[in-house]
């Protein structure tokens, strides 16, 4: 490597000399020479520069910084800038979904799957699917629960779609924003090894919501026990993905603050699941038939115990 | 470059030629003819184009008529008629009724725009309005399904009618999705096709759900 380094130094020296001698000579610039020199610079500095903490840190962060610089080079008002957030193939999206449903203990979702290529495809379409799944499943479950009752008239409950959409999109975008702001603030006080960009946090939250989609479909089953078991199960899966992602980011901080942060993350996630279950899915009837009391005007009143 | 300094043009050779570039004149009648024709011809031409596209949707072959000569009249007509047919449902309880006219309209157009943006962001080569045109025209089978559902509901609203409606809606949903995929799949990068097709599937699923859950008063 030393020989290569000396050769490259010599090359640059030659070019500099030539340019000094003949300033008017046309020079062909290969696109993004700044990136190439930065790359060379990074490699040249690696052996033996211990005092420069920012460039070192971990291998990952060095590469991530360079990769991030290369990716987002288009200005934010061009279409190409937003295309960088959709630079994923089908198998990558499927891998990320698999990683969110089967969390590997000890492995970080962001480091393992996202690897400085956060995408917005997953979060956006998983949220959209979840919105419609919850609305449709809630409607179906209410239909089956109230089926057969003479006073029941089926309604499509279309209003609930807008409510579901607002809730889920607000959760998937505002909570990451708050969390990112909080982590940045803590980062300024305590030096953390691991820090995430806003898009990576949005990505983790988006993919962690995937497990709620089959859960919502299974919530059609009108048994209270089944529903609560499903809530616990899905909360464990997606909560563990979030905890394993964010614990390394706060563990260097004050013990209480770290625990409070992780606790809040899990609590909000649980609130979302329980809230959706309570609002969109009517409580199922209990198994034993409730006593029927004939009312005075002839209609039967069935006492419902929630 | 030193050698060329000696070359000079002697002054007694005249320089002549034509500076004006002859412009190929199009026959002026073509530009003005559509202004002079009877209104009926103008309308019939557009109607025929829309009708031809309807036929292309119902029998999706690999033709580029939908893509090349896109127009948004067909999608507009389909969207308005579908939204109108979805009215008149159980509207006694304002809270839990079916979708309002504006909601259907917004879902179809906003959904089509989002899917188009999605396919373009993933690297698709189709243009914005071409994609809107295809997605809008492929709502045609679902509009036909809505019409059939309303007719079936006139006859009765029991279990049998529900099963008939379910079969019709599922069949038309499959037809819509396959037709739009046939037109749009080629313009997508090969390893992202599933990423582009899934939102289209979701879009037509939502419309089918609205059609299937329509209950009259």
Short mmCIF file of C-alpha atoms in Angstrom, two decimals:
data_model
loop_
_atom_site.label_atom_id
_atom_site.label_comp_id
_atom_site.label_asym_id
_atom_site.label_seq_id
_atom_site.Cartn_x
_atom_site.Cartn_y
_atom_site.Cartn_z
CA UNK A 1 0.00 0.00 0.00
CA UNK A 2 2.88 2.35 0.77
CA UNK A 3 4.22 1.95 -2.76
CA UNK A 4 0.78 2.68 -4.21
CA UNK A 5 0.50 5.73 -2.01
CA UNK A 6 3.90 7.04 -3.13
CA UNK A 7 2.96 6.39 -6.77
CA UNK A 8 -0.26 8.33 -6.39
CA UNK A 9 1.55 11.18 -4.68
CA UNK A 10 3.97 11.24 -7.61
CA UNK A 11 1.09 11.32 -10.09
CA UNK A 12 -0.48 14.30 -8.39
CA UNK A 13 2.89 16.01 -8.22
CA UNK A 14 3.39 15.56 -11.94
CA UNK A 15 0.00 16.90 -12.76
CA UNK A 16 0.55 19.89 -10.51
CA UNK A 17 3.90 20.59 -12.14
CA UNK A 18 2.50 20.39 -15.64
CA UNK A 19 -0.33 22.70 -14.75
CA UNK A 20 2.06 25.20 -13.17
CA UNK A 21 4.20 25.25 -16.31
CA UNK A 22 1.36 25.68 -18.74
CA UNK A 23 -1.60 27.31 -17.03
CA UNK A 24 -3.54 27.65 -20.28
CA UNK A 25 -3.40 23.99 -21.20
CA UNK A 26 -6.75 22.34 -21.36
CA UNK A 27 -7.33 19.97 -18.54
CA UNK A 28 -9.89 17.22 -18.68
CA UNK A 29 -11.60 16.78 -15.37
CA UNK A 30 -13.14 13.42 -14.66
CA UNK A 31 -16.42 14.06 -12.91
CA UNK A 32 -16.21 14.63 -9.17
CA UNK A 33 -12.49 14.86 -8.70
CA UNK A 34 -13.22 16.31 -5.28
CA UNK A 35 -14.67 12.96 -4.24
CA UNK A 36 -11.63 11.09 -5.52
CA UNK A 37 -9.21 13.31 -3.66
CA UNK A 38 -11.36 13.06 -0.55
CA UNK A 39 -11.29 9.28 -0.86
CA UNK A 40 -7.52 9.27 -1.28
CA UNK A 41 -7.22 11.65 1.59
CA UNK A 42 -9.23 9.37 3.84
CA UNK A 43 -7.11 6.36 2.99
CA UNK A 44 -3.89 8.30 3.39
CA UNK A 45 -4.89 9.53 6.80
CA UNK A 46 -6.02 6.21 8.18
CA UNK A 47 -2.65 4.72 9.10
CA UNK A 48 -1.33 6.68 11.98
CA UNK A 49 -3.68 9.63 12.61
CA UNK A 50 -5.07 8.83 16.02
CA UNK A 51 -5.77 12.35 17.09
CA UNK A 52 -8.37 12.95 14.41
CA UNK A 53 -11.42 11.47 16.04
CA UNK A 54 -13.95 12.67 13.53
CA UNK A 55 -12.51 10.86 10.56
CA UNK A 56 -11.93 7.68 12.48
CA UNK A 57 -14.51 6.59 14.97
CA UNK A 58 -15.67 3.34 13.48
CA UNK A 59 -15.04 2.09 10.02
CA UNK A 60 -18.73 2.33 9.33
CA UNK A 61 -19.04 5.99 10.14
CA UNK A 62 -16.11 6.84 7.90
CA UNK A 63 -17.66 5.04 4.99
CA UNK A 64 -21.11 6.31 5.80
CA UNK A 65 -19.95 9.88 5.75
CA UNK A 66 -18.37 9.46 2.35
CA UNK A 67 -21.27 7.51 0.98
CA UNK A 68 -23.74 10.03 2.32
CA UNK A 69 -21.77 12.80 0.69
CA UNK A 70 -21.75 11.01 -2.63
CA UNK A 71 -25.42 10.15 -2.58
CA UNK A 72 -27.10 13.42 -1.71
CA UNK A 73 -25.13 15.53 -4.11
CA UNK A 74 -28.12 16.81 -6.10
CA UNK A 75 -29.70 20.06 -4.87
CA UNK A 76 -32.95 19.58 -3.02
CA UNK A 77 -35.14 21.27 -5.61
CA UNK A 78 -34.33 18.72 -8.33
CA UNK A 79 -36.16 15.47 -8.89
CA UNK A 80 -32.90 13.49 -8.71
CA UNK A 81 -32.49 14.42 -5.05
CA UNK A 82 -35.69 12.63 -4.15
CA UNK A 83 -34.83 9.69 -6.36
CA UNK A 84 -31.92 8.93 -4.04
CA UNK A 85 -34.46 8.03 -1.38
CA UNK A 86 -36.03 5.40 -3.62
CA UNK A 87 -32.82 3.71 -4.63
CA UNK A 88 -33.86 0.23 -3.53
CA UNK A 89 -34.54 -2.99 -5.37
CA UNK A 90 -37.32 -5.43 -4.65
CA UNK A 91 -35.09 -7.89 -2.83
CA UNK A 92 -33.74 -5.11 -0.57
CA UNK A 93 -37.22 -4.06 0.48
CA UNK A 94 -38.15 -7.68 1.14
CA UNK A 95 -34.97 -8.19 3.18
CA UNK A 96 -35.72 -5.15 5.30
CA UNK A 97 -39.27 -6.32 5.92
CA UNK A 98 -37.95 -9.74 6.92
CA UNK A 99 -35.47 -8.10 9.26
CA UNK A 100 -38.25 -6.20 10.97
CA UNK A 101 -40.42 -9.26 11.48
CA UNK A 102 -37.65 -11.62 12.63
CA UNK A 103 -35.36 -9.44 14.72
CA UNK A 104 -31.99 -11.01 15.35
CA UNK A 105 -31.06 -10.46 18.99
CA UNK A 106 -28.04 -8.25 19.26
CA UNK A 107 -28.08 -7.09 15.65
CA UNK A 108 -28.96 -3.53 14.86
CA UNK A 109 -31.62 -3.13 12.15
CA UNK A 110 -30.11 0.05 10.83
CA UNK A 111 -26.55 -1.26 10.61
CA UNK A 112 -27.58 -4.60 9.25
CA UNK A 113 -30.16 -3.70 6.65
CA UNK A 114 -30.20 -0.02 5.99
CA UNK A 115 -26.45 0.59 5.83
CA UNK A 116 -26.62 4.24 4.87
CA UNK A 117 -29.20 3.66 2.15
CA UNK A 118 -32.40 4.72 3.89
CA UNK A 119 -35.39 4.57 1.61
CA UNK A 120 -38.76 6.23 1.82
CA UNK A 121 -40.55 3.57 -0.22
CA UNK A 122 -40.92 1.18 2.71
CA UNK A 123 -42.18 3.65 5.31
CA UNK A 124 -44.65 5.30 2.94
CA UNK A 125 -46.26 2.20 1.45
CA UNK A 126 -46.20 0.16 4.66
CA UNK A 127 -48.08 3.00 6.36
CA UNK A 128 -50.56 3.20 3.46
CA UNK A 129 -51.14 -0.54 3.57
CA UNK A 130 -51.55 -0.44 7.34
CA UNK A 131 -54.12 2.37 7.12
CA UNK A 132 -56.31 0.46 4.69
CA UNK A 133 -55.78 -2.87 6.42
CA UNK A 134 -56.92 -1.46 9.75
CA UNK A 135 -59.93 0.27 8.21
CA UNK A 136 -61.01 -2.77 6.17
CA UNK A 137 -60.36 -5.28 8.98
CA UNK A 138 -62.18 -3.13 11.50
CA UNK A 139 -65.14 -2.86 9.19
CA UNK A 140 -65.17 -6.62 8.50
CA UNK A 141 -64.79 -7.50 12.17
CA UNK A 142 -67.68 -5.24 13.16
CA UNK A 143 -69.76 -6.78 10.41
CA UNK A 144 -69.16 -10.30 11.69
CA UNK A 145 -69.68 -9.36 15.31
CA UNK A 146 -73.02 -7.67 14.69
CA UNK A 147 -74.16 -10.09 12.01
CA UNK A 148 -77.53 -11.61 12.66
CA UNK A 149 -78.78 -8.87 14.92
CA UNK A 150 -82.09 -7.56 13.62
CA UNK A 151 -81.31 -3.93 14.39
CA UNK A 152 -77.96 -3.95 12.71
CA UNK A 153 -77.59 -2.22 9.36
CA UNK A 154 -74.21 -2.49 7.71
CA UNK A 155 -72.34 0.74 7.11
CA UNK A 156 -68.99 1.02 5.35
CA UNK A 157 -67.62 3.45 7.99
CA UNK A 158 -65.57 5.34 5.47
CA UNK A 159 -64.80 8.18 7.88
CA UNK A 160 -62.52 5.88 9.78
CA UNK A 161 -60.12 5.68 6.84
CA UNK A 162 -59.20 9.35 7.20
CA UNK A 163 -58.81 8.99 10.94
CA UNK A 164 -56.60 5.93 10.53
CA UNK A 165 -54.52 7.68 7.90
CA UNK A 166 -53.96 10.74 10.06
CA UNK A 167 -53.03 8.70 13.11
CA UNK A 168 -50.64 6.32 11.42
CA UNK A 169 -48.87 8.84 9.25
CA UNK A 170 -48.54 11.23 12.19
CA UNK A 171 -47.04 8.45 14.28
CA UNK A 172 -44.66 7.30 11.56
CA UNK A 173 -43.33 10.80 10.82
CA UNK A 174 -43.75 13.00 13.90
CA UNK A 175 -42.46 10.55 16.49
CA UNK A 176 -39.23 9.98 14.49
CA UNK A 177 -38.89 13.75 14.18
CA UNK A 178 -39.23 14.21 17.93
CA UNK A 179 -36.89 11.32 18.63
CA UNK A 180 -34.31 12.64 16.19
CA UNK A 181 -34.48 16.08 17.76
CA UNK A 182 -34.09 14.58 21.20
CA UNK A 183 -31.12 12.43 20.16
CA UNK A 184 -29.42 15.41 18.52
CA UNK A 185 -29.88 17.43 21.68
CA UNK A 186 -28.43 14.65 23.83
CA UNK A 187 -25.60 14.22 21.32
CA UNK A 188 -24.54 17.79 21.89
CA UNK A 189 -24.25 17.11 25.60
CA UNK A 190 -22.87 13.58 25.66
CA UNK A 191 -20.63 12.18 22.97
CA UNK A 192 -22.40 9.15 21.53
CA UNK A 193 -20.64 6.72 19.26
CA UNK A 194 -23.77 5.85 17.39
CA UNK A 195 -26.01 8.47 15.89
CA UNK A 196 -28.73 8.18 13.28
CA UNK A 197 -29.90 10.52 10.59
CA UNK A 198 -33.54 11.53 10.48
CA UNK A 199 -34.24 9.34 7.46
CA UNK A 200 -32.76 6.28 9.11
CA UNK A 201 -35.07 6.77 12.09
CA UNK A 202 -38.08 7.20 9.79
CA UNK A 203 -37.00 4.04 7.98
CA UNK A 204 -36.77 1.99 11.19
CA UNK A 205 -40.15 3.17 12.37
CA UNK A 206 -41.75 2.54 8.99
CA UNK A 207 -40.46 -0.99 8.67
CA UNK A 208 -41.22 -1.79 12.30
CA UNK A 209 -44.89 -1.06 11.60
CA UNK A 210 -45.00 -3.89 9.09
CA UNK A 211 -45.78 -6.56 11.69
CA UNK A 212 -49.00 -4.74 12.56
CA UNK A 213 -50.41 -5.54 9.10
CA UNK A 214 -50.92 -9.29 9.62
CA UNK A 215 -51.87 -8.48 13.22
CA UNK A 216 -54.67 -6.21 12.02
CA UNK A 217 -55.93 -8.91 9.68
CA UNK A 218 -55.93 -11.45 12.50
CA UNK A 219 -57.80 -9.00 14.75
CA UNK A 220 -60.90 -9.86 12.73
CA UNK A 221 -61.19 -12.94 14.95
CA UNK A 222 -63.77 -11.82 17.53
CA UNK A 223 -62.12 -13.25 20.62
CA UNK A 224 -60.75 -10.91 23.24
CA UNK A 225 -58.02 -13.28 24.37
CA UNK A 226 -56.80 -13.84 20.83
CA UNK A 227 -56.69 -10.11 20.17
CA UNK A 228 -54.70 -9.29 23.26
CA UNK A 229 -52.27 -12.14 22.66
CA UNK A 230 -51.74 -10.71 19.16
CA UNK A 231 -51.14 -7.25 20.60
CA UNK A 232 -48.49 -8.59 22.98
CA UNK A 233 -46.83 -10.66 20.30
CA UNK A 234 -46.60 -7.93 17.68
CA UNK A 235 -45.54 -5.39 20.29
CA UNK A 236 -42.70 -7.68 21.32
CA UNK A 237 -41.52 -8.14 17.76
CA UNK A 238 -41.63 -4.57 16.53
CA UNK A 239 -40.74 -3.14 19.93
CA UNK A 240 -37.61 -5.27 20.06
CA UNK A 241 -36.54 -3.96 16.66
CA UNK A 242 -36.88 -0.40 17.94
CA UNK A 243 -35.20 -1.12 21.27
CA UNK A 244 -32.24 -2.87 19.67
CA UNK A 245 -31.86 0.03 17.29
CA UNK A 246 -32.02 2.84 19.78
CA UNK A 247 -30.37 1.33 22.83
CA UNK A 248 -26.84 1.74 21.39
CA UNK A 249 -27.63 5.37 20.67
CA UNK A 250 -28.52 6.26 24.25
CA UNK A 251 -26.57 3.78 26.34
CA UNK A 252 -23.63 6.14 26.83
CA UNK A 253 -25.92 8.70 28.31
CA UNK A 254 -27.18 9.11 31.83
CA UNK A 255 -28.73 5.79 32.90
CA UNK A 256 -32.09 7.24 33.76
CA UNK A 257 -32.41 9.22 30.56
CA UNK A 258 -31.47 6.20 28.48
CA UNK A 259 -34.06 4.03 30.15
CA UNK A 260 -36.68 6.77 29.94
CA UNK A 261 -36.06 7.21 26.21
CA UNK A 262 -36.32 3.54 25.40
CA UNK A 263 -39.33 3.24 27.68
CA UNK A 264 -41.10 6.09 25.90
CA UNK A 265 -40.43 4.53 22.52
CA UNK A 266 -42.00 1.25 23.57
CA UNK A 267 -44.86 2.99 25.34
CA UNK A 268 -45.82 5.04 22.28
CA UNK A 269 -45.65 1.93 20.13
CA UNK A 270 -47.94 0.09 22.52
CA UNK A 271 -50.33 3.03 22.63
CA UNK A 272 -50.63 2.94 18.86
CA UNK A 273 -51.50 -0.76 18.82
CA UNK A 274 -53.95 -0.61 21.70
CA UNK A 275 -55.53 2.60 20.45
CA UNK A 276 -56.13 1.14 16.99
CA UNK A 277 -57.60 -2.01 18.50
CA UNK A 278 -59.92 -0.06 20.77
CA UNK A 279 -61.12 2.47 18.19
CA UNK A 280 -61.49 0.51 15.01
CA UNK A 281 -62.57 -2.85 16.36
CA UNK A 282 -65.74 -3.13 18.42
CA UNK A 283 -65.55 -5.27 21.48
CA UNK A 284 -66.59 -8.83 20.74
CA UNK A 285 -69.50 -10.43 22.54
CA UNK A 286 -68.72 -12.70 25.42
CA UNK A 287 -69.12 -16.39 24.79
CA UNK A 288 -72.08 -17.11 27.04
CA UNK A 289 -75.44 -15.74 25.87
CA UNK A 290 -76.46 -12.65 27.81
CA UNK A 291 -79.92 -12.64 29.42
CA UNK A 292 -82.63 -11.17 27.23
CA UNK A 293 -84.93 -8.77 29.05
CA UNK A 294 -88.16 -8.00 27.24
CA UNK A 295 -88.66 -4.25 27.44
CA UNK A 296 -92.06 -2.63 27.98
CA UNK A 297 -92.65 -1.50 24.41
CA UNK A 298 -92.08 -4.94 23.02
CA UNK A 299 -88.53 -4.66 21.67
CA UNK A 300 -85.98 -6.95 23.24
CA UNK A 301 -83.02 -5.49 24.99
CA UNK A 302 -79.90 -7.57 25.22
CA UNK A 303 -77.55 -6.58 28.00
CA UNK A 304 -74.05 -6.36 26.65
CA UNK A 305 -71.16 -6.68 29.02
CA UNK A 306 -68.01 -5.23 27.55
CA UNK B 1 -0.95 26.91 -35.27
CA UNK B 2 1.96 28.97 -36.59
CA UNK B 3 1.61 27.56 -40.10
CA UNK B 4 -1.95 28.76 -40.59
CA UNK B 5 -1.03 32.38 -40.01
CA UNK B 6 0.01 32.60 -43.67
CA UNK B 7 -3.35 31.69 -45.10
CA UNK B 8 -5.38 34.65 -46.24
CA UNK B 9 -8.28 35.06 -48.56
CA UNK B 10 -7.47 37.28 -51.54
CA UNK B 11 -9.89 40.09 -52.02
CA UNK B 12 -10.81 39.43 -55.67
CA UNK B 13 -12.65 36.18 -55.00
CA UNK B 14 -16.25 37.13 -54.41
CA UNK B 15 -17.99 35.43 -51.56
CA UNK B 16 -21.54 34.69 -52.34
CA UNK B 17 -24.29 32.40 -51.23
CA UNK B 18 -27.69 32.23 -49.67
CA UNK B 19 -28.09 33.14 -46.04
CA UNK B 20 -31.79 32.54 -45.76
CA UNK B 21 -32.72 28.96 -44.91
CA UNK B 22 -35.67 27.78 -46.93
CA UNK B 23 -38.47 26.93 -44.52
CA UNK B 24 -40.50 23.93 -45.56
CA UNK B 25 -43.90 25.42 -45.74
CA UNK B 26 -46.62 23.19 -44.35
CA UNK B 27 -49.81 23.46 -46.21
CA UNK B 28 -51.61 26.29 -44.43
CA UNK B 29 -54.90 24.45 -44.81
CA UNK B 30 -53.86 21.86 -42.16
CA UNK B 31 -53.42 24.43 -39.42
CA UNK B 32 -56.76 26.04 -40.02
CA UNK B 33 -58.84 23.04 -40.95
CA UNK B 34 -59.76 22.05 -37.41
CA UNK B 35 -61.07 25.54 -36.84
CA UNK B 36 -63.43 25.43 -39.79
CA UNK B 37 -64.78 21.97 -39.36
CA UNK B 38 -68.19 21.46 -37.81
CA UNK B 39 -68.23 21.03 -34.02
CA UNK B 40 -69.66 17.56 -34.42
CA UNK B 41 -66.47 16.42 -36.16
CA UNK B 42 -64.27 17.76 -33.40
CA UNK B 43 -66.29 16.09 -30.68
CA UNK B 44 -66.60 12.83 -32.57
CA UNK B 45 -62.85 12.69 -33.11
CA UNK B 46 -62.17 13.00 -29.39
CA UNK B 47 -64.95 10.61 -28.53
CA UNK B 48 -63.60 8.05 -30.96
CA UNK B 49 -60.13 8.36 -29.44
CA UNK B 50 -61.58 7.82 -25.97
CA UNK B 51 -63.65 4.91 -27.19
CA UNK B 52 -60.65 3.31 -28.85
CA UNK B 53 -58.78 3.50 -25.57
CA UNK B 54 -61.70 1.87 -23.75
CA UNK B 55 -61.47 -1.02 -26.17
CA UNK B 56 -57.72 -1.25 -25.57
CA UNK B 57 -58.31 -1.47 -21.83
CA UNK B 58 -60.91 -4.19 -22.11
CA UNK B 59 -58.68 -6.25 -24.40
CA UNK B 60 -55.20 -5.31 -23.22
CA UNK B 61 -52.75 -6.05 -25.98
CA UNK B 62 -49.34 -4.55 -26.27
CA UNK B 63 -50.47 -1.49 -28.12
CA UNK B 64 -49.06 1.94 -27.54
CA UNK B 65 -52.25 3.86 -28.27
CA UNK B 66 -52.89 4.45 -24.58
CA UNK B 67 -49.36 5.57 -23.99
CA UNK B 68 -48.57 7.63 -27.04
CA UNK B 69 -51.80 9.63 -27.43
CA UNK B 70 -52.71 10.06 -23.82
CA UNK B 71 -55.73 12.06 -22.80
CA UNK B 72 -57.47 12.60 -19.52
CA UNK B 73 -61.06 12.80 -20.78
CA UNK B 74 -61.66 9.09 -20.32
CA UNK B 75 -60.38 8.98 -16.74
CA UNK B 76 -62.44 12.04 -15.89
CA UNK B 77 -65.64 10.52 -17.28
CA UNK B 78 -64.96 7.23 -15.51
CA UNK B 79 -64.11 8.88 -12.21
CA UNK B 80 -67.20 11.09 -12.24
CA UNK B 81 -69.54 8.24 -13.16
CA UNK B 82 -68.04 5.96 -10.51
CA UNK B 83 -68.31 8.66 -7.86
CA UNK B 84 -71.91 9.37 -8.87
CA UNK B 85 -72.86 5.70 -8.73
CA UNK B 86 -71.33 5.42 -5.26
CA UNK B 87 -73.74 8.05 -3.99
CA UNK B 88 -77.17 7.30 -2.72
CA UNK B 89 -75.90 4.78 -0.25
CA UNK B 90 -76.96 4.44 3.36
CA UNK B 91 -76.75 8.11 4.20
CA UNK B 92 -78.95 8.22 7.26
CA UNK B 93 -76.02 8.27 9.64
CA UNK B 94 -73.68 10.96 8.36
CA UNK B 95 -70.80 9.59 10.37
CA UNK B 96 -70.50 6.08 9.08
CA UNK B 97 -71.80 6.23 5.57
CA UNK B 98 -70.03 5.47 2.38
CA UNK B 99 -67.54 7.76 0.72
CA UNK B 100 -68.75 11.17 -0.37
CA UNK B 101 -68.42 12.27 -3.98
CA UNK B 102 -65.38 14.40 -3.21
CA UNK B 103 -63.74 11.57 -1.30
CA UNK B 104 -64.00 9.17 -4.25
CA UNK B 105 -62.69 11.84 -6.59
CA UNK B 106 -59.75 12.65 -4.33
CA UNK B 107 -58.90 9.01 -3.73
CA UNK B 108 -58.80 8.20 -7.43
CA UNK B 109 -56.85 11.24 -8.58
CA UNK B 110 -54.57 11.61 -5.58
CA UNK B 111 -53.95 7.86 -5.60
CA UNK B 112 -53.08 7.92 -9.31
CA UNK B 113 -50.70 10.87 -8.81
CA UNK B 114 -48.97 9.17 -5.88
CA UNK B 115 -48.53 5.94 -7.83
CA UNK B 116 -47.15 7.84 -10.81
CA UNK B 117 -44.69 9.72 -8.60
CA UNK B 118 -43.71 6.44 -6.99
CA UNK B 119 -42.95 4.80 -10.30
CA UNK B 120 -41.00 7.81 -11.50
CA UNK B 121 -38.99 8.02 -8.29
CA UNK B 122 -38.10 4.35 -8.62
CA UNK B 123 -36.61 5.11 -12.01
CA UNK B 124 -39.47 4.52 -14.43
CA UNK B 125 -39.25 6.00 -17.89
CA UNK B 126 -42.91 6.68 -18.43
CA UNK B 127 -44.07 10.28 -18.47
CA UNK B 128 -46.31 11.71 -15.76
CA UNK B 129 -49.48 12.16 -17.80
CA UNK B 130 -49.10 8.89 -19.66
CA UNK B 131 -49.11 7.05 -16.38
CA UNK B 132 -52.12 9.03 -15.11
CA UNK B 133 -53.89 8.22 -18.37
CA UNK B 134 -53.28 4.48 -18.06
CA UNK B 135 -54.28 4.32 -14.40
CA UNK B 136 -57.41 6.33 -15.07
CA UNK B 137 -58.50 4.28 -18.06
CA UNK B 138 -57.95 1.01 -16.20
CA UNK B 139 -60.69 2.04 -13.76
CA UNK B 140 -63.11 1.10 -16.56
CA UNK B 141 -63.60 -2.56 -15.53
CA UNK B 142 -64.36 -1.42 -11.97
CA UNK B 143 -66.90 1.13 -13.24
CA UNK B 144 -68.57 -1.69 -15.17
CA UNK B 145 -68.54 -3.73 -11.94
CA UNK B 146 -70.20 -0.85 -10.09
CA UNK B 147 -72.91 -0.70 -12.72
CA UNK B 148 -73.52 -4.42 -12.45
CA UNK B 149 -73.58 -4.19 -8.65
CA UNK B 150 -76.19 -1.48 -8.68
CA UNK B 151 -78.34 -3.50 -11.07
CA UNK B 152 -77.99 -6.60 -8.91
CA UNK B 153 -78.88 -4.58 -5.80
CA UNK B 154 -82.06 -3.43 -7.51
CA UNK B 155 -83.10 -7.07 -7.64
CA UNK B 156 -82.35 -7.77 -3.98
CA UNK B 157 -79.71 -7.48 -1.29
CA UNK B 158 -79.49 -10.93 0.23
CA UNK B 159 -76.67 -13.40 0.40
CA UNK B 160 -77.03 -14.51 -3.21
CA UNK B 161 -76.75 -10.97 -4.50
CA UNK B 162 -73.71 -10.46 -2.29
CA UNK B 163 -71.99 -13.51 -3.73
CA UNK B 164 -72.71 -12.39 -7.26
CA UNK B 165 -71.37 -8.92 -6.46
CA UNK B 166 -68.30 -10.39 -4.81
CA UNK B 167 -67.47 -12.52 -7.84
CA UNK B 168 -68.01 -9.65 -10.27
CA UNK B 169 -65.95 -7.17 -8.23
CA UNK B 170 -63.08 -9.62 -7.70
CA UNK B 171 -63.01 -10.46 -11.41
CA UNK B 172 -63.02 -6.81 -12.47
CA UNK B 173 -60.38 -5.96 -9.86
CA UNK B 174 -58.12 -8.62 -11.33
CA UNK B 175 -58.82 -7.32 -14.83
CA UNK B 176 -57.97 -3.73 -13.88
CA UNK B 177 -54.75 -4.67 -12.17
CA UNK B 178 -53.63 -6.92 -15.01
CA UNK B 179 -54.51 -4.35 -17.65
CA UNK B 180 -52.63 -1.52 -15.97
CA UNK B 181 -49.67 -3.77 -15.22
CA UNK B 182 -49.55 -4.83 -18.87
CA UNK B 183 -49.26 -1.22 -19.93
CA UNK B 184 -46.97 0.08 -17.22
CA UNK B 185 -44.64 -2.81 -16.48
CA UNK B 186 -42.38 -2.34 -19.46
CA UNK B 187 -41.30 1.13 -18.52
CA UNK B 188 -39.97 0.09 -15.12
CA UNK B 189 -36.47 -1.07 -14.25
CA UNK B 190 -36.52 -4.88 -14.18
CA UNK B 191 -35.51 -5.46 -10.55
CA UNK B 192 -38.11 -3.06 -9.18
CA UNK B 193 -41.20 -4.22 -11.01
CA UNK B 194 -42.83 -5.64 -7.88
CA UNK B 195 -42.22 -2.37 -6.06
CA UNK B 196 -44.17 -0.54 -8.76
CA UNK B 197 -46.96 -3.08 -9.20
CA UNK B 198 -47.83 -3.36 -5.51
CA UNK B 199 -49.18 0.22 -5.11
CA UNK B 200 -51.29 -0.28 -8.24
CA UNK B 201 -52.70 -3.42 -6.63
CA UNK B 202 -53.45 -1.48 -3.43
CA UNK B 203 -55.11 1.34 -5.39
CA UNK B 204 -57.54 -0.91 -7.24
CA UNK B 205 -58.14 -2.91 -4.07
CA UNK B 206 -59.32 0.21 -2.27
CA UNK B 207 -61.63 1.13 -5.15
CA UNK B 208 -62.98 -2.43 -5.25
CA UNK B 209 -63.60 -2.31 -1.51
CA UNK B 210 -65.61 0.89 -1.92
CA UNK B 211 -67.67 -0.74 -4.67
CA UNK B 212 -68.25 -3.98 -2.78
CA UNK B 213 -69.32 -2.32 0.46
CA UNK B 214 -71.83 -0.07 -1.23
CA UNK B 215 -75.17 -0.65 0.43
CA UNK B 216 -78.28 1.11 -0.70
CA UNK B 217 -80.68 2.67 1.74
#
